[in-house]
Amino acid sequence: MSKQIMVAGLAIGGGAPVTIQSMTNTKTEDIEATVAQIRRLCAAGCDIVRVAVPNKAAAKAIGAIKAQTDCPIVADIHFDYRLALESVAAGADKIRLNPGNIGGEERVKAVAMACAQKGVPIRIGVNGGSLEKPLLQRYGGVTPEALVESALSHIALLNRYDFDDICVSLKASHVPLTMAAYRLMWERTQYPLHLGVTEAGTLHMGTIKSAMGIGGLLAMGIGDTLRVTLTADPVEEVYLARDILKAAGLRRDGPELISCPTCGRTNIDLIPLAQEVERRLEDVQKPITVAVMGCSVNGPGEASAADVGIAGGNGIGILFRKGEIVRTVPQEELVDALMELIHGMN
Ligand code: SF4
């Protein structure tokens, strides 16, 4: 089992539930826009939000942002250790930085001490695109071993100052490489792992890559927290992360939609119907399984494991619960009737 770290009272690792992270794409110093986006992310199910800290104004903004949201905030730092110190002083709950890139022992020591004093963990975020040149030369490119060695060297720098409040990510855009790197790290250390496939792409391909990479690792029992990266509204990342956790059998804090693939028996325009149900379930928090099936002959039976469902009948719609037909309704009223049934459930 991995070691456990705490991010503002939220546990990562050590058997704690796998948490969902995302990152804002607002200018962090635009406090109003950043807080609004953090609230949307949290409403969608995000547990921890990272904000970019490219300058002092962004670091200072963390204090005001934290005053307006309960969400744990991670400061994303590249190269400038002073921004890490500013972020910790402003109340950041976690820092993401690579200590090997901040320019020397004294700086690493200063960051480690500031974080230790406030109980702020550090995520070491190794990225295939910015791997150190000597490692690239030694391993002949980005390999799982090179990614892991990079992480271990950053960890060693922090350990030198007795800092061990660490989690690690090893992201690459190539899914098998990413998976192999995480697996190797998991075999060699006990640090909690922050899963992700970087630059995964737009919604379609990003979904496939993330589901494979992150979902595959979770299915092997590897990973303690995750961030899906998509070239899309970050709220989509959270929806997808939730669905990956559900598909991996790790979360039941919202509905799961199942729907049939349609066939020659389909008696209703199922695709838009399933999409509408999916959209209207986004605000439902009940841990239920909802089925959307094409025909009343096989639908209720095939979806008998679902808590509730709808199916197309001959010119009508069928509402069913645990495989038993509740009533028939006109097809155009089917989704409303389903939602009414769901909202009335305990
Ligand atoms: S539920 Fe009915 S329409 Fe859907 S795949 Fe099964 S038989 Fe075909």
Short mmCIF file of C-alpha atoms and ligand atoms in Angstrom, two decimals:
data_model
loop_
_atom_site.label_atom_id
_atom_site.label_comp_id
_atom_site.label_asym_id
_atom_site.label_seq_id
_atom_site.Cartn_x
_atom_site.Cartn_y
_atom_site.Cartn_z
CA MET A 1 0.00 0.00 0.00
CA SER A 2 1.21 3.50 -0.76
CA LYS A 3 2.21 6.03 1.86
CA GLN A 4 -0.48 8.55 2.75
CA ILE A 5 -0.19 12.31 2.38
CA MET A 6 -2.72 14.93 3.44
CA VAL A 7 -3.81 17.85 1.29
CA ALA A 8 -5.81 20.25 3.46
CA GLY A 9 -7.33 17.37 5.38
CA LEU A 10 -7.94 15.25 2.30
CA ALA A 11 -5.99 11.98 2.25
CA ILE A 12 -4.14 10.79 -0.85
CA GLY A 13 -2.77 7.25 -0.79
CA GLY A 14 -2.65 4.69 1.98
CA GLY A 15 -5.94 3.16 0.91
CA ALA A 16 -7.89 6.46 0.82
CA PRO A 17 -10.50 6.78 -1.96
CA VAL A 18 -8.94 7.85 -5.25
CA THR A 19 -9.41 11.62 -5.59
CA ILE A 20 -10.15 13.64 -8.71
CA GLN A 21 -8.05 16.65 -9.64
CA SER A 22 -8.28 19.23 -12.36
CA MET A 23 -6.64 22.51 -13.26
CA THR A 24 -8.12 25.90 -13.93
CA ASN A 25 -7.41 27.60 -17.25
CA THR A 26 -8.20 31.11 -16.07
CA LYS A 27 -5.52 33.66 -15.22
CA THR A 28 -5.03 32.79 -11.56
CA GLU A 29 -4.74 36.46 -10.60
CA ASP A 30 -8.23 36.99 -12.04
CA ILE A 31 -9.68 35.91 -8.73
CA GLU A 32 -13.34 36.18 -9.69
CA ALA A 33 -12.96 34.04 -12.82
CA THR A 34 -10.72 31.51 -11.06
CA VAL A 35 -13.07 31.11 -8.10
CA ALA A 36 -16.03 30.73 -10.47
CA GLN A 37 -14.23 27.98 -12.36
CA ILE A 38 -13.13 26.22 -9.17
CA ARG A 39 -16.76 26.21 -8.01
CA ARG A 40 -17.89 24.67 -11.30
CA LEU A 41 -15.16 22.02 -11.04
CA CYS A 42 -16.12 21.16 -7.46
CA ALA A 43 -19.82 21.03 -8.31
CA ALA A 44 -18.93 18.49 -11.01
CA GLY A 45 -17.07 16.32 -8.47
CA CYS A 46 -13.51 17.63 -8.44
CA ASP A 47 -11.73 17.11 -5.09
CA ILE A 48 -8.55 19.15 -5.59
CA VAL A 49 -7.86 22.01 -8.03
CA ARG A 50 -4.49 23.14 -9.34
CA VAL A 51 -3.86 26.70 -10.43
CA ALA A 52 -0.99 27.96 -12.57
CA VAL A 53 1.47 30.20 -10.76
CA PRO A 54 3.58 31.87 -13.45
CA ASN A 55 4.11 35.12 -11.52
CA LYS A 56 3.92 36.77 -8.12
CA ALA A 57 0.40 38.11 -8.64
CA ALA A 58 -0.85 34.56 -9.23
CA ALA A 59 0.90 33.31 -6.09
CA LYS A 60 -0.57 36.09 -3.98
CA ALA A 61 -4.05 35.47 -5.42
CA ILE A 62 -4.11 32.02 -3.80
CA GLY A 63 -4.98 33.60 -0.44
CA ALA A 64 -8.04 35.39 -1.82
CA ILE A 65 -9.07 32.32 -3.80
CA LYS A 66 -8.88 30.12 -0.73
CA ALA A 67 -10.97 32.57 1.25
CA GLN A 68 -13.79 32.03 -1.26
CA THR A 69 -13.72 28.26 -1.73
CA ASP A 70 -13.30 25.16 0.43
CA CYS A 71 -11.49 23.27 -2.30
CA PRO A 72 -7.84 22.30 -1.64
CA ILE A 73 -5.62 24.36 -3.95
CA VAL A 74 -2.39 23.18 -5.58
CA ALA A 75 0.10 25.76 -6.84
CA ASP A 76 1.74 24.79 -10.12
CA ILE A 77 5.32 26.05 -10.16
CA HIS A 78 7.88 25.86 -12.90
CA PHE A 79 11.50 26.79 -12.19
CA ASP A 80 11.03 29.78 -9.85
CA TYR A 81 11.38 28.69 -6.23
CA ARG A 82 10.32 32.14 -4.99
CA LEU A 83 6.87 31.52 -6.43
CA ALA A 84 6.70 28.29 -4.44
CA LEU A 85 7.56 30.18 -1.27
CA GLU A 86 4.99 32.89 -2.07
CA SER A 87 2.34 30.27 -2.77
CA VAL A 88 2.97 28.47 0.51
CA ALA A 89 2.84 31.78 2.35
CA ALA A 90 -0.45 32.59 0.59
CA GLY A 91 -1.98 29.33 1.82
CA ALA A 92 -1.51 26.81 -1.00
CA ASP A 93 -2.41 23.33 0.20
CA LYS A 94 0.06 21.55 -2.06
CA ILE A 95 2.85 22.52 -4.42
CA ARG A 96 3.64 20.94 -7.74
CA LEU A 97 7.26 21.44 -8.68
CA ASN A 98 10.35 19.53 -9.66
CA PRO A 99 13.10 20.34 -7.18
CA GLY A 100 15.82 19.48 -9.71
CA ASN A 101 14.67 22.40 -11.86
CA ILE A 102 14.69 25.24 -9.36
CA GLY A 103 18.37 25.99 -9.39
CA GLY A 104 20.38 24.62 -6.50
CA GLU A 105 20.52 23.10 -3.06
CA GLU A 106 19.73 26.23 -1.06
CA ARG A 107 16.53 26.79 -3.01
CA VAL A 108 15.42 23.19 -2.61
CA LYS A 109 16.12 23.48 1.10
CA ALA A 110 14.11 26.71 1.38
CA VAL A 111 11.09 25.17 -0.36
CA ALA A 112 11.32 21.93 1.62
CA MET A 113 11.48 23.83 4.90
CA ALA A 114 8.60 26.17 4.04
CA CYS A 115 6.41 23.23 3.00
CA ALA A 116 7.37 21.14 6.04
CA GLN A 117 6.57 24.00 8.38
CA LYS A 118 3.04 24.29 7.02
CA GLY A 119 2.41 20.59 6.33
CA VAL A 120 2.19 21.25 2.60
CA PRO A 121 3.03 18.25 0.42
CA ILE A 122 4.89 18.47 -2.88
CA ARG A 123 3.98 16.67 -6.08
CA ILE A 124 6.95 15.86 -8.21
CA GLY A 125 5.58 16.01 -11.73
CA VAL A 126 7.89 14.26 -14.17
CA ASN A 127 6.87 14.86 -17.75
CA GLY A 128 8.17 12.98 -20.80
CA GLY A 129 8.41 16.24 -22.74
CA SER A 130 10.79 17.89 -20.29
CA LEU A 131 12.99 15.02 -19.18
CA GLU A 132 16.58 15.93 -18.26
CA LYS A 133 19.04 15.70 -21.18
CA PRO A 134 21.53 13.32 -19.48
CA LEU A 135 18.70 10.86 -18.86
CA LEU A 136 17.53 11.12 -22.44
CA GLN A 137 21.06 10.37 -23.59
CA ARG A 138 21.61 7.50 -21.17
CA TYR A 139 18.31 5.79 -21.97
CA GLY A 140 18.20 6.75 -25.64
CA GLY A 141 14.98 8.75 -25.27
CA VAL A 142 11.92 8.85 -23.06
CA THR A 143 11.58 5.41 -21.48
CA PRO A 144 9.80 4.18 -18.33
CA GLU A 145 13.19 3.76 -16.65
CA ALA A 146 14.22 7.31 -17.54
CA LEU A 147 10.96 8.76 -16.19
CA VAL A 148 11.29 6.79 -12.95
CA GLU A 149 14.95 7.72 -12.54
CA SER A 150 14.06 11.36 -12.98
CA ALA A 151 11.40 11.10 -10.28
CA LEU A 152 13.79 9.30 -7.93
CA SER A 153 16.44 12.01 -8.37
CA HIS A 154 13.91 14.75 -7.52
CA ILE A 155 12.73 12.74 -4.50
CA ALA A 156 16.35 12.32 -3.32
CA LEU A 157 16.82 16.09 -3.37
CA LEU A 158 13.85 16.59 -1.05
CA ASN A 159 14.77 13.64 1.14
CA ARG A 160 18.15 15.30 1.73
CA TYR A 161 16.28 17.91 3.76
CA ASP A 162 14.15 15.30 5.53
CA PHE A 163 11.18 16.11 3.35
CA ASP A 164 9.13 13.07 2.47
CA ASP A 165 5.60 14.49 2.14
CA ILE A 166 5.63 13.66 -1.55
CA CYS A 167 3.47 12.29 -4.32
CA VAL A 168 4.63 11.62 -7.85
CA SER A 169 3.34 11.78 -11.39
CA LEU A 170 5.11 10.38 -14.44
CA LYS A 171 3.22 11.67 -17.41
CA ALA A 172 3.81 11.07 -21.09
CA SER A 173 1.45 11.35 -24.01
CA HIS A 174 2.13 7.75 -25.13
CA VAL A 175 -0.21 5.50 -23.18
CA PRO A 176 1.82 2.24 -22.95
CA LEU A 177 4.91 4.23 -21.94
CA THR A 178 2.98 6.11 -19.26
CA MET A 179 1.51 2.89 -17.90
CA ALA A 180 4.88 1.13 -17.82
CA ALA A 181 6.46 4.08 -15.99
CA TYR A 182 3.78 4.17 -13.31
CA ARG A 183 4.00 0.45 -12.88
CA LEU A 184 7.76 0.60 -12.43
CA MET A 185 7.45 3.43 -9.91
CA TRP A 186 4.77 1.50 -8.03
CA GLU A 187 7.06 -1.52 -7.83
CA ARG A 188 10.03 0.51 -6.63
CA THR A 189 8.59 3.04 -4.15
CA GLN A 190 5.65 3.64 -1.87
CA TYR A 191 4.95 7.25 -2.75
CA PRO A 192 1.33 7.92 -3.65
CA LEU A 193 0.88 8.18 -7.41
CA HIS A 194 -0.96 10.94 -9.22
CA LEU A 195 -2.11 9.37 -12.48
CA GLY A 196 -2.42 11.13 -15.80
CA VAL A 197 -1.75 10.88 -19.50
CA THR A 198 -0.45 14.24 -20.60
CA GLU A 199 -1.54 16.14 -23.70
CA ALA A 200 -4.16 13.45 -24.17
CA GLY A 201 -5.90 15.54 -26.82
CA THR A 202 -9.41 16.62 -27.59
CA LEU A 203 -12.50 15.11 -26.01
CA HIS A 204 -12.71 12.03 -28.24
CA MET A 205 -9.09 10.80 -28.30
CA GLY A 206 -8.39 12.20 -24.85
CA THR A 207 -11.21 10.11 -23.47
CA ILE A 208 -9.82 6.96 -25.04
CA LYS A 209 -6.25 7.59 -23.94
CA SER A 210 -7.24 8.54 -20.39
CA ALA A 211 -9.65 5.66 -19.99
CA MET A 212 -6.97 3.25 -21.18
CA GLY A 213 -4.02 4.70 -19.32
CA ILE A 214 -5.59 5.86 -16.08
CA GLY A 215 -8.33 3.24 -16.06
CA GLY A 216 -5.88 0.45 -16.87
CA LEU A 217 -3.59 1.42 -14.00
CA LEU A 218 -6.50 1.74 -11.57
CA ALA A 219 -7.73 -1.68 -12.59
CA MET A 220 -4.29 -3.03 -11.63
CA GLY A 221 -4.61 -1.37 -8.22
CA ILE A 222 -2.13 1.39 -9.09
CA GLY A 223 -2.86 5.06 -8.44
CA ASP A 224 -4.09 7.25 -5.60
CA THR A 225 -5.30 10.42 -7.29
CA LEU A 226 -5.79 11.39 -10.92
CA ARG A 227 -6.14 14.16 -13.38
CA VAL A 228 -7.57 13.70 -16.82
CA THR A 229 -6.16 16.22 -19.30
CA LEU A 230 -8.33 17.30 -22.18
CA THR A 231 -8.23 20.12 -24.68
CA ALA A 232 -11.70 21.08 -23.54
CA ASP A 233 -13.56 22.82 -20.72
CA PRO A 234 -11.87 21.47 -17.54
CA VAL A 235 -15.30 20.46 -16.23
CA GLU A 236 -15.26 17.79 -18.94
CA GLU A 237 -12.08 16.43 -17.32
CA VAL A 238 -13.95 15.98 -14.07
CA TYR A 239 -16.92 14.24 -15.70
CA LEU A 240 -14.54 11.90 -17.47
CA ALA A 241 -12.51 11.26 -14.31
CA ARG A 242 -15.70 10.36 -12.46
CA ASP A 243 -16.68 7.97 -15.20
CA ILE A 244 -13.25 6.33 -15.23
CA LEU A 245 -13.50 5.77 -11.48
CA LYS A 246 -16.98 4.34 -11.92
CA ALA A 247 -15.90 2.06 -14.74
CA ALA A 248 -12.95 0.89 -12.61
CA GLY A 249 -15.44 0.06 -9.84
CA LEU A 250 -13.86 2.59 -7.48
CA ARG A 251 -16.70 5.07 -7.02
CA ARG A 252 -20.44 4.97 -6.72
CA ASP A 253 -21.27 8.55 -5.89
CA GLY A 254 -23.50 9.26 -8.83
CA PRO A 255 -25.61 7.47 -11.39
CA GLU A 256 -24.22 5.08 -13.95
CA LEU A 257 -25.92 5.09 -17.32
CA ILE A 258 -26.13 1.88 -19.30
CA SER A 259 -27.68 1.81 -22.74
CA CYS A 260 -28.06 -0.83 -25.40
CA PRO A 261 -26.19 -0.69 -28.71
CA THR A 262 -29.49 -0.71 -30.70
CA CYS A 263 -30.39 -3.38 -33.24
CA GLY A 264 -33.16 -4.29 -35.67
CA ARG A 265 -35.62 -4.50 -32.75
CA THR A 266 -35.08 -0.90 -31.67
CA ASN A 267 -38.42 0.83 -31.29
CA ILE A 268 -37.37 4.34 -30.40
CA ASP A 269 -34.86 7.00 -31.49
CA LEU A 270 -32.41 5.77 -28.88
CA ILE A 271 -29.21 7.75 -29.48
CA PRO A 272 -30.60 11.26 -28.74
CA LEU A 273 -32.67 9.74 -25.95
CA ALA A 274 -29.57 8.25 -24.24
CA GLN A 275 -27.72 11.54 -24.71
CA GLU A 276 -30.56 13.49 -23.13
CA VAL A 277 -30.74 11.12 -20.16
CA GLU A 278 -26.97 11.35 -19.74
CA ARG A 279 -27.14 15.14 -19.73
CA ARG A 280 -29.99 15.27 -17.22
CA LEU A 281 -28.23 12.81 -14.92
CA GLU A 282 -25.21 15.11 -14.57
CA ASP A 283 -26.81 16.86 -11.60
CA VAL A 284 -28.04 13.68 -9.90
CA GLN A 285 -25.85 12.40 -7.07
CA LYS A 286 -27.68 9.13 -6.27
CA PRO A 287 -25.60 5.96 -6.72
CA ILE A 288 -28.06 4.28 -9.08
CA THR A 289 -27.84 2.48 -12.39
CA VAL A 290 -30.09 3.89 -15.08
CA ALA A 291 -30.83 1.96 -18.29
CA VAL A 292 -31.89 3.32 -21.66
CA MET A 293 -32.94 0.42 -23.89
CA GLY A 294 -34.20 0.21 -27.44
CA CYS A 295 -37.08 -2.27 -27.11
CA SER A 296 -39.55 -3.43 -24.52
CA VAL A 297 -39.18 -7.09 -25.55
CA ASN A 298 -35.61 -7.50 -24.33
CA GLY A 299 -34.79 -4.14 -22.77
CA PRO A 300 -36.17 -4.53 -19.22
CA GLY A 301 -34.78 -8.08 -18.98
CA GLU A 302 -31.35 -7.24 -20.41
CA ALA A 303 -31.16 -4.32 -17.99
CA SER A 304 -32.65 -6.11 -14.99
CA ALA A 305 -29.60 -5.17 -12.93
CA ALA A 306 -30.45 -1.48 -13.41
CA ASP A 307 -32.35 0.32 -10.68
CA VAL A 308 -34.55 2.16 -13.17
CA GLY A 309 -34.82 2.39 -16.90
CA ILE A 310 -36.75 3.24 -19.99
CA ALA A 311 -37.34 1.28 -23.17
CA GLY A 312 -39.00 1.92 -26.51
CA GLY A 313 -42.27 0.12 -27.12
CA ASN A 314 -44.58 0.05 -30.10
CA GLY A 315 -45.39 3.77 -30.36
CA ILE A 316 -45.11 4.14 -26.61
CA GLY A 317 -42.39 4.20 -23.99
CA ILE A 318 -41.87 1.85 -21.07
CA LEU A 319 -40.70 2.86 -17.65
CA PHE A 320 -39.22 0.02 -15.61
CA ARG A 321 -37.67 -0.59 -12.23
CA LYS A 322 -35.41 -3.58 -11.46
CA GLY A 323 -36.59 -5.26 -14.66
CA GLU A 324 -40.32 -4.85 -13.85
CA ILE A 325 -42.48 -2.56 -15.95
CA VAL A 326 -43.83 0.34 -13.87
CA ARG A 327 -46.01 1.94 -16.54
CA THR A 328 -46.18 3.03 -20.13
CA VAL A 329 -45.93 6.66 -21.20
CA PRO A 330 -45.92 8.54 -24.51
CA GLN A 331 -42.39 8.43 -25.92
CA GLU A 332 -42.02 12.21 -25.79
CA GLU A 333 -42.70 12.17 -22.03
CA LEU A 334 -40.36 9.29 -21.30
CA VAL A 335 -37.35 11.22 -20.04
CA ASP A 336 -39.46 13.47 -17.81
CA ALA A 337 -41.17 10.39 -16.35
CA LEU A 338 -37.80 8.73 -15.76
CA MET A 339 -36.40 11.79 -14.00
CA GLU A 340 -39.52 12.05 -11.86
CA LEU A 341 -39.08 8.42 -10.83
CA ILE A 342 -35.38 9.00 -10.05
CA HIS A 343 -36.01 12.13 -8.01
CA GLY A 344 -38.63 10.24 -5.97
CA MET A 345 -36.21 7.44 -5.10
CA ASN A 346 -34.61 7.32 -1.65
S1 SF4 B 1 -32.54 -3.93 -25.85
FE1 SF4 B 1 -33.75 -4.46 -27.64
S2 SF4 B 1 -33.17 -2.89 -29.12
FE2 SF4 B 1 -31.59 -2.87 -27.58
S3 SF4 B 1 -30.02 -4.27 -28.38
FE3 SF4 B 1 -31.34 -5.46 -26.99
S4 SF4 B 1 -32.85 -6.37 -28.39
FE4 SF4 B 1 -31.90 -4.68 -29.52
#
